[in-house]
mmCIF file of C-alpha atoms in Angstrom:
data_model
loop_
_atom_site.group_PDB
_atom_site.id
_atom_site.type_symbol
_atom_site.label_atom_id
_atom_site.label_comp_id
_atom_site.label_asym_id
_atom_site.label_seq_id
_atom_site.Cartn_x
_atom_site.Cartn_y
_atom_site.Cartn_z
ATOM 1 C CA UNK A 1 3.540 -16.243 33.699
ATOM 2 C CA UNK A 2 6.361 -14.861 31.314
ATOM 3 C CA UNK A 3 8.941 -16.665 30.123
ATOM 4 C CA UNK A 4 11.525 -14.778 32.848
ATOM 5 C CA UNK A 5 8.835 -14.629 35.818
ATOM 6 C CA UNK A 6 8.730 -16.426 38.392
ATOM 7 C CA UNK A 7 5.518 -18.347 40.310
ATOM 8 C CA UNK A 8 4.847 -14.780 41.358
ATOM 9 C CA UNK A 9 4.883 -13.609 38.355
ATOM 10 C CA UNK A 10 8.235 -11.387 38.833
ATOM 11 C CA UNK A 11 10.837 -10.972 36.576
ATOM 12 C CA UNK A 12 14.089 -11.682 38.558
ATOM 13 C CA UNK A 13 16.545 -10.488 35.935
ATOM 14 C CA UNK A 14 14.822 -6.866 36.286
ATOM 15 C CA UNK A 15 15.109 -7.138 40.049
ATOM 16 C CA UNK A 16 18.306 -9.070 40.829
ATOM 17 C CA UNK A 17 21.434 -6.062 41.909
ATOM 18 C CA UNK A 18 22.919 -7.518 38.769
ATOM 19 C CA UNK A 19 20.824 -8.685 36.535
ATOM 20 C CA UNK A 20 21.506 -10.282 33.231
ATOM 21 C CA UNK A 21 24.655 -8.095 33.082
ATOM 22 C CA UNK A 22 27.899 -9.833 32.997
ATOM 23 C CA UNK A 23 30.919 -9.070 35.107
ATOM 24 C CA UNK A 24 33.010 -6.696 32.956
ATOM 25 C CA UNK A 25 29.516 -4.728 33.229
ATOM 26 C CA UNK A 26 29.213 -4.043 36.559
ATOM 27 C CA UNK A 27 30.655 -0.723 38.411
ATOM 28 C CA UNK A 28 33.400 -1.332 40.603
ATOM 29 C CA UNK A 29 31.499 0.507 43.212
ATOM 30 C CA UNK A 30 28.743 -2.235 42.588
ATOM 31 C CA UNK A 31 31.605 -4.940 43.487
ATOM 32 C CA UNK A 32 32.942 -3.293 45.763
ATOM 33 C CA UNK A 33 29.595 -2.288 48.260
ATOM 34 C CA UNK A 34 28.484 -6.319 47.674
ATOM 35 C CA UNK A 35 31.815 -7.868 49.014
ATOM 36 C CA UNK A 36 31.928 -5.395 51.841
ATOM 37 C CA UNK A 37 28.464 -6.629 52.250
ATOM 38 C CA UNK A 38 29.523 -9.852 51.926
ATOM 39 C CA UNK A 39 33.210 -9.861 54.745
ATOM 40 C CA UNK A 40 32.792 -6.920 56.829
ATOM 41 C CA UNK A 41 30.606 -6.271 59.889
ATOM 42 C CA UNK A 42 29.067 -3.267 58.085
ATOM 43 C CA UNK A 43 27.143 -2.309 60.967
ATOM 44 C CA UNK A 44 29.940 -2.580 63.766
ATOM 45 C CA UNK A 45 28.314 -4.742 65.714
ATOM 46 C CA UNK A 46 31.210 -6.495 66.947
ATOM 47 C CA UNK A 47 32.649 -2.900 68.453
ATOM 48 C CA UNK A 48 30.555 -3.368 71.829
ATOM 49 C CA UNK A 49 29.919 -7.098 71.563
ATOM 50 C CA UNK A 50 32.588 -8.294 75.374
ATOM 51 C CA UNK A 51 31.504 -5.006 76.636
ATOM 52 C CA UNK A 52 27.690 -6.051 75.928
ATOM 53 C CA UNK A 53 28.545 -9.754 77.333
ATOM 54 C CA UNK A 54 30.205 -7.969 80.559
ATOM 55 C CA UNK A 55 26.778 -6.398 81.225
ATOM 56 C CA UNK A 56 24.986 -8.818 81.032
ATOM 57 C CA UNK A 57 27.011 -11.115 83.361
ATOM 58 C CA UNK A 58 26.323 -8.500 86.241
ATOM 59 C CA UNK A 59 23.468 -7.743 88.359
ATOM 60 C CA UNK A 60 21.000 -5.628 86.480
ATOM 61 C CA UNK A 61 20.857 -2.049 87.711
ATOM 62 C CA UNK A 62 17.703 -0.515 88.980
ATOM 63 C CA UNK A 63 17.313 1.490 85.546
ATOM 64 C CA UNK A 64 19.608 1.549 82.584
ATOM 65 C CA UNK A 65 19.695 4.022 79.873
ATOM 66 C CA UNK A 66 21.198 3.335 76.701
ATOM 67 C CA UNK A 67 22.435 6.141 74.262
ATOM 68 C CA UNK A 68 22.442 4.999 70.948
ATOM 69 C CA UNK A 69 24.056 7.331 68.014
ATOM 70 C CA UNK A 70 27.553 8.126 65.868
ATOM 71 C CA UNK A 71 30.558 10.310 67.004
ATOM 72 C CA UNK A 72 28.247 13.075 68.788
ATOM 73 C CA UNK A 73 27.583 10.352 71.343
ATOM 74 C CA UNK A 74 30.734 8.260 71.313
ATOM 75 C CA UNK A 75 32.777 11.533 71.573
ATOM 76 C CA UNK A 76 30.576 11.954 74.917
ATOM 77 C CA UNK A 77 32.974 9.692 76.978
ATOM 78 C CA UNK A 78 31.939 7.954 79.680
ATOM 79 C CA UNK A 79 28.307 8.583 80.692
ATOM 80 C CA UNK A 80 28.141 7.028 83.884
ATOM 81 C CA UNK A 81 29.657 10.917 85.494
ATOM 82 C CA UNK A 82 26.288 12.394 84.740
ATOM 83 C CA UNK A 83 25.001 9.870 86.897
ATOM 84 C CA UNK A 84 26.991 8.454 89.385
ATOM 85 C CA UNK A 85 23.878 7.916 91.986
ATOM 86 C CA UNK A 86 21.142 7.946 89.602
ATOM 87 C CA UNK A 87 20.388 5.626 86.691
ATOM 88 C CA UNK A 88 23.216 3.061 84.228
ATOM 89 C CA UNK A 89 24.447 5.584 81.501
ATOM 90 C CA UNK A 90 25.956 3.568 78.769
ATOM 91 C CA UNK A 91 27.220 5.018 75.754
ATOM 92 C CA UNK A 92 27.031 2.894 72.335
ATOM 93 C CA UNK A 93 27.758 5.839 70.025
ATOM 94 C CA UNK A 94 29.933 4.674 66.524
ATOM 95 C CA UNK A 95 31.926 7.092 64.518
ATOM 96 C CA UNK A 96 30.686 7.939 61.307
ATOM 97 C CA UNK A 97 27.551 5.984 61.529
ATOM 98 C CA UNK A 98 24.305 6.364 59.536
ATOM 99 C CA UNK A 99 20.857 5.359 60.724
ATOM 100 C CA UNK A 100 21.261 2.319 58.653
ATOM 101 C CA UNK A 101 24.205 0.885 60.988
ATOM 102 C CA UNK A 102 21.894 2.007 64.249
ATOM 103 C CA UNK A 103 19.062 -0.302 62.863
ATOM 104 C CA UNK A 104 21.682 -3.360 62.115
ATOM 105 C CA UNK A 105 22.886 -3.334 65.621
ATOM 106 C CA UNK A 106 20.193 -2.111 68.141
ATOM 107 C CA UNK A 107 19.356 -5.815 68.730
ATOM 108 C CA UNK A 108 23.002 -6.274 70.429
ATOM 109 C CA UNK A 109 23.638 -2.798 71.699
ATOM 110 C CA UNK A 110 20.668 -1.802 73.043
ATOM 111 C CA UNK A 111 17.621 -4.542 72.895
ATOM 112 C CA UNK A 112 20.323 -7.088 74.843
ATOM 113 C CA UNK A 113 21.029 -5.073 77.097
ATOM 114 C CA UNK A 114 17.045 -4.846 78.403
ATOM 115 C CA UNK A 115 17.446 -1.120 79.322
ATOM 116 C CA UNK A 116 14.809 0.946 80.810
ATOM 117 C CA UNK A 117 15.605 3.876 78.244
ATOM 118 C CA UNK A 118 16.995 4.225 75.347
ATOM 119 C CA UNK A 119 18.054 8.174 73.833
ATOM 120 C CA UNK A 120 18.780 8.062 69.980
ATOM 121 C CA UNK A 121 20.689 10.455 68.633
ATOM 122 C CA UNK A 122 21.286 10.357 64.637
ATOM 123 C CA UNK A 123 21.420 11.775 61.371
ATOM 124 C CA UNK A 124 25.142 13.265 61.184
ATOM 125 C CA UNK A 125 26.298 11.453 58.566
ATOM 126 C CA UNK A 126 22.893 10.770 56.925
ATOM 127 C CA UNK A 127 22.760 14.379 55.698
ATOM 128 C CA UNK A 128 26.471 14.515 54.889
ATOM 129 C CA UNK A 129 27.226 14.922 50.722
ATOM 130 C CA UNK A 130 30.504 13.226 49.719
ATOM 131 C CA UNK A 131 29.188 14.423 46.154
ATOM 132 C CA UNK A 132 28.004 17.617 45.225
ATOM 133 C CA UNK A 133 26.874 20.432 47.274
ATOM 134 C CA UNK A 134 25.664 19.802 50.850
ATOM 135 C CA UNK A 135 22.001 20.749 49.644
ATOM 136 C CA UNK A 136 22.052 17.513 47.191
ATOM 137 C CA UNK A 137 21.931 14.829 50.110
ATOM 138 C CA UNK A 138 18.897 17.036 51.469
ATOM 139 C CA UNK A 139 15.527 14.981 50.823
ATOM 140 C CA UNK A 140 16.594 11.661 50.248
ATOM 141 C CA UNK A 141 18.628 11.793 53.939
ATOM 142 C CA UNK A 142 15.064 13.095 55.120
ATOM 143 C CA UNK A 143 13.327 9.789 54.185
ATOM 144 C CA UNK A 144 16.225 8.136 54.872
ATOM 145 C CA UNK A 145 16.838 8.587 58.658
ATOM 146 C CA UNK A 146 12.880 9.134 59.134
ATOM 147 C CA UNK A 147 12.222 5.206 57.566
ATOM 148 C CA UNK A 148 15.679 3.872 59.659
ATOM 149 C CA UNK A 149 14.446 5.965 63.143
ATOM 150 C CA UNK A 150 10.943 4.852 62.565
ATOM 151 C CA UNK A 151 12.339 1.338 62.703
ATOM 152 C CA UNK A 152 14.467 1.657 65.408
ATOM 153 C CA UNK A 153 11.675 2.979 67.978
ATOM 154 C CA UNK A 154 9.459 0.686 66.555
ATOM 155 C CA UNK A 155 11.457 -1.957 67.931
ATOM 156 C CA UNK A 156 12.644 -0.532 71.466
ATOM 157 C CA UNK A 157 8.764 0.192 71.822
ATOM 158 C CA UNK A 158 8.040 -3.470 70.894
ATOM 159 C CA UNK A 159 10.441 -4.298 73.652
ATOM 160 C CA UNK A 160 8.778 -2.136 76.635
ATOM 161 C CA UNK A 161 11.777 0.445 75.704
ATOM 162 C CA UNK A 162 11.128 4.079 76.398
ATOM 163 C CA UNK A 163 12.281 6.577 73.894
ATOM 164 C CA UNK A 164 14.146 9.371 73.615
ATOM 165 C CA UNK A 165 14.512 11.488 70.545
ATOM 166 C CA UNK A 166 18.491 13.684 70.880
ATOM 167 C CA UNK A 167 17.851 16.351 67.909
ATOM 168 C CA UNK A 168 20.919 16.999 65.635
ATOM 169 C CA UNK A 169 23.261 19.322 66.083
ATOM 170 C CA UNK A 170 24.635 22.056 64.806
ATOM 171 C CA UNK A 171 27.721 22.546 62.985
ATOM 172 C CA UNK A 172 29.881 25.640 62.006
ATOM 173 C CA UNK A 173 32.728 26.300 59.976
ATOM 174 C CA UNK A 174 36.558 26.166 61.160
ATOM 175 C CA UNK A 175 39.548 27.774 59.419
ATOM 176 C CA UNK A 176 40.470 24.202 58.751
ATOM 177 C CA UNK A 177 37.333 22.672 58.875
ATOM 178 C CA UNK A 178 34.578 24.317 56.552
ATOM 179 C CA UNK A 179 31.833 21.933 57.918
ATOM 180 C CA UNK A 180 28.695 23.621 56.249
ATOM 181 C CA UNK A 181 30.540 22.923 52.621
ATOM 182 C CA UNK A 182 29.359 19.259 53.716
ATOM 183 C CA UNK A 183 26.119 19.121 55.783
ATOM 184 C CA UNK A 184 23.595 21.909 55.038
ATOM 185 C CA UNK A 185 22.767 23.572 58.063
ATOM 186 C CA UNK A 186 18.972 24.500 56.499
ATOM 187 C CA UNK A 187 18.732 20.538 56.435
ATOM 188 C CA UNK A 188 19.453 19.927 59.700
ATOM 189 C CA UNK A 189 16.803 22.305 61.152
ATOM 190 C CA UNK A 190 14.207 20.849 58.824
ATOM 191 C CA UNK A 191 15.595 17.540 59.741
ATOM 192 C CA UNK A 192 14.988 18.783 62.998
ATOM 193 C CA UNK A 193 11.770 20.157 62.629
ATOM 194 C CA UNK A 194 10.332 16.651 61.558
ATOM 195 C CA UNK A 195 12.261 14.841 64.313
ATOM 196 C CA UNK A 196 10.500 17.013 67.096
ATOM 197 C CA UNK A 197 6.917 16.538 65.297
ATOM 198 C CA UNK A 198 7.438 12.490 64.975
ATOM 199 C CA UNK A 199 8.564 12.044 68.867
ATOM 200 C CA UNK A 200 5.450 14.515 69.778
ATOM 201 C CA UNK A 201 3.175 11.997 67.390
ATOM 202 C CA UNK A 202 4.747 8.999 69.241
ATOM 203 C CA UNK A 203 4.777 10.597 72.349
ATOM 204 C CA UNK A 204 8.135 10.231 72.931
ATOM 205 C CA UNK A 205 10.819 12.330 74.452
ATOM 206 C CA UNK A 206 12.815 14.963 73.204
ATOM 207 C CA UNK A 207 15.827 16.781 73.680
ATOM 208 C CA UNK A 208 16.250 19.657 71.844
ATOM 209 C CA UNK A 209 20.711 19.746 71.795
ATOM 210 C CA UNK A 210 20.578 21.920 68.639
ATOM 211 C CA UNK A 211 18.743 25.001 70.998
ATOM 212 C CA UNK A 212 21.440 24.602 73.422
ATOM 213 C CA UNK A 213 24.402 24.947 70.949
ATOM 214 C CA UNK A 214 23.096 27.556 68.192
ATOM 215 C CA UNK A 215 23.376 30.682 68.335
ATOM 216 C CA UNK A 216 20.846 33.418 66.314
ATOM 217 C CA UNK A 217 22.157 32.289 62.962
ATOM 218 C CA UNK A 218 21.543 28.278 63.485
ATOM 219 C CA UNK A 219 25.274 27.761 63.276
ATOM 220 C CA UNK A 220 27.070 26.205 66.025
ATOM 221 C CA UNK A 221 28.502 28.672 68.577
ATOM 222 C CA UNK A 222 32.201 28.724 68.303
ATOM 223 C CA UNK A 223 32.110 28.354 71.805
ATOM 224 C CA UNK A 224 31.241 24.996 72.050
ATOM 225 C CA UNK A 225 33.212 22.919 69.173
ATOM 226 C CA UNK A 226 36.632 23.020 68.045
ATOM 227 C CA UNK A 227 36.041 21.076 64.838
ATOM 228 C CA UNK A 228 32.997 22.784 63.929
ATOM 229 C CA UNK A 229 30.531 19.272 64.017
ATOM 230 C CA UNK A 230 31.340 17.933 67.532
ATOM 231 C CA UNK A 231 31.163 19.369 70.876
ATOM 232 C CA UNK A 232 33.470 20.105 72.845
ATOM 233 C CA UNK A 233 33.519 19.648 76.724
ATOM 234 C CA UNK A 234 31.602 23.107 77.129
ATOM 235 C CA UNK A 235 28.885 21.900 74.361
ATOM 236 C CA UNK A 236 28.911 18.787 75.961
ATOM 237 C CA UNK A 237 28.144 20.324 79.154
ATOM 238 C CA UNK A 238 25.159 21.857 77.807
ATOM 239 C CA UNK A 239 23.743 18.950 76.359
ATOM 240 C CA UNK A 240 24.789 16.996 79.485
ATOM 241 C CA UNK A 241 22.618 19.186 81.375
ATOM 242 C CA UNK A 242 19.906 18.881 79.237
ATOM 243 C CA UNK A 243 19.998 15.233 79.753
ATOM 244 C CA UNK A 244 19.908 15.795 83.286
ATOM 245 C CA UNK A 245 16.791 17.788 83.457
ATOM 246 C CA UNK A 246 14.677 15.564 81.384
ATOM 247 C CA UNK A 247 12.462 12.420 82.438
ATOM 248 C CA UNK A 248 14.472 10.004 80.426
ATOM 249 C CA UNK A 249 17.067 10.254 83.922
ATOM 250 C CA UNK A 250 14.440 11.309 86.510
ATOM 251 C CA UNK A 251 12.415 7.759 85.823
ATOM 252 C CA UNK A 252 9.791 9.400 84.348
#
């Protein structure tokens, strides 16, 4: 064993998020991702947690459906009109979530909830750059949301959970919002591309929303957002029916 190692023969000082390094050495963005680590529900799981306890007071529904995802699925609204005689629609969609935040909190907002079904829709934010040109956040988002999504099924099948695979969607630009400056749409259809391949492997579902809101050049039609990433009630509308059509809501 070295002199740093431990009884497993690591070296802790090479390992540790700080090291050997003293304070005045360490980034502030260091500091500052550690004590948000450290205060803050990171993951949001608090955002749902009376609604969650509500549910699970009442009489459990003959099948429940959980949609799990960011702002594309929060933005949806209330569910339950898709549905109003067929299965529980419940929407647990965060703004600006990454897969990351989906795998800290599926244990509260979807595994609690014992649903039937469970549609996962992710990856918005994943492939967004905040640095450099929307290309640069292109393969490590790939591994990225492909490791996190892996988890997440892997756990909702663990559970006798169903799954659903939502692809992305598109985006566009806006006079005021140039969306494509930050998410690449040629990353999005290869992110979409690998999606549809690892729910056919799994044998999952999926529901292809990007084919129901691109036009001919992969961008969003204008038609259908007013921001140029979300939908708006007409693109919602055609992803709504989408849902409708599919086995996730027949039972099947």
């Amino acid at each position: 064993m070295s002199e740093t190692g431990d009884r497993t023969g690591v070296d802790r000082a090479s390992v540790h998020p700080l090291g050997q390094r003293s304070v005045a050495e360490v980034t502030l963005a260091e500091f500052a991702t550690r004590w948000v680590m450290q205060v803050a529900d990171v993951a949001e799981i608090g955002r749902y947690a009376a609604y969650n306890e509500r549910l699970r007071a009442l009489p459990r529904p003959a099948r429940r459906i959980v949609l799990l995802g960011d702002s594309i699925t929060e933005f949806w609204g209330d569910l339950q009109v898709l549905s109003p005689d067929g299965p529980q629609l419940i929407n647990r969609g965060i703004f600006g979530q990454r897969t990351v935040q989906m795998l800290l909190r599926i244990q509260e907002d979807v595994i609690g909830l014992e649903p039937d079904a469970m549609v996962l829709t992710a990856g918005a934010n994943d492939v967004r750059a905040f640095v450099g040109d929307a290309a640069s956040a292109g393969e490590a988002a790939r591994v990225r949301i492909g490791r996190n999504i892996a988890s997440m099924t892997d756990i909702a099948r663990a559970h006798g959970i169903t799954m659903t695979i939502g692809s992305m969607t598109p985006v566009c630009d806006k006079p005021d919002a140039p969306q494509t400056l930050h998410r690449d749409p040629g990353k999005i259809r290869e992110m979409n591309l690998w999606l549809e391949a690892f729910a056919r492997e799994r044998q999952f579902g999926y529901l292809d929303y990007f084919s129901a809101l691109a036009g001919e050049d992969g961008l969003m039609q204008q038609a259908f957002t007013d921001d140029g990433l979300h939908p708006n009630p007409d693109g919602y509308q055609r992803m709504a029916e989408m849902l409708e059509r599919s086995c996730v809501t027949q039972g099947g």
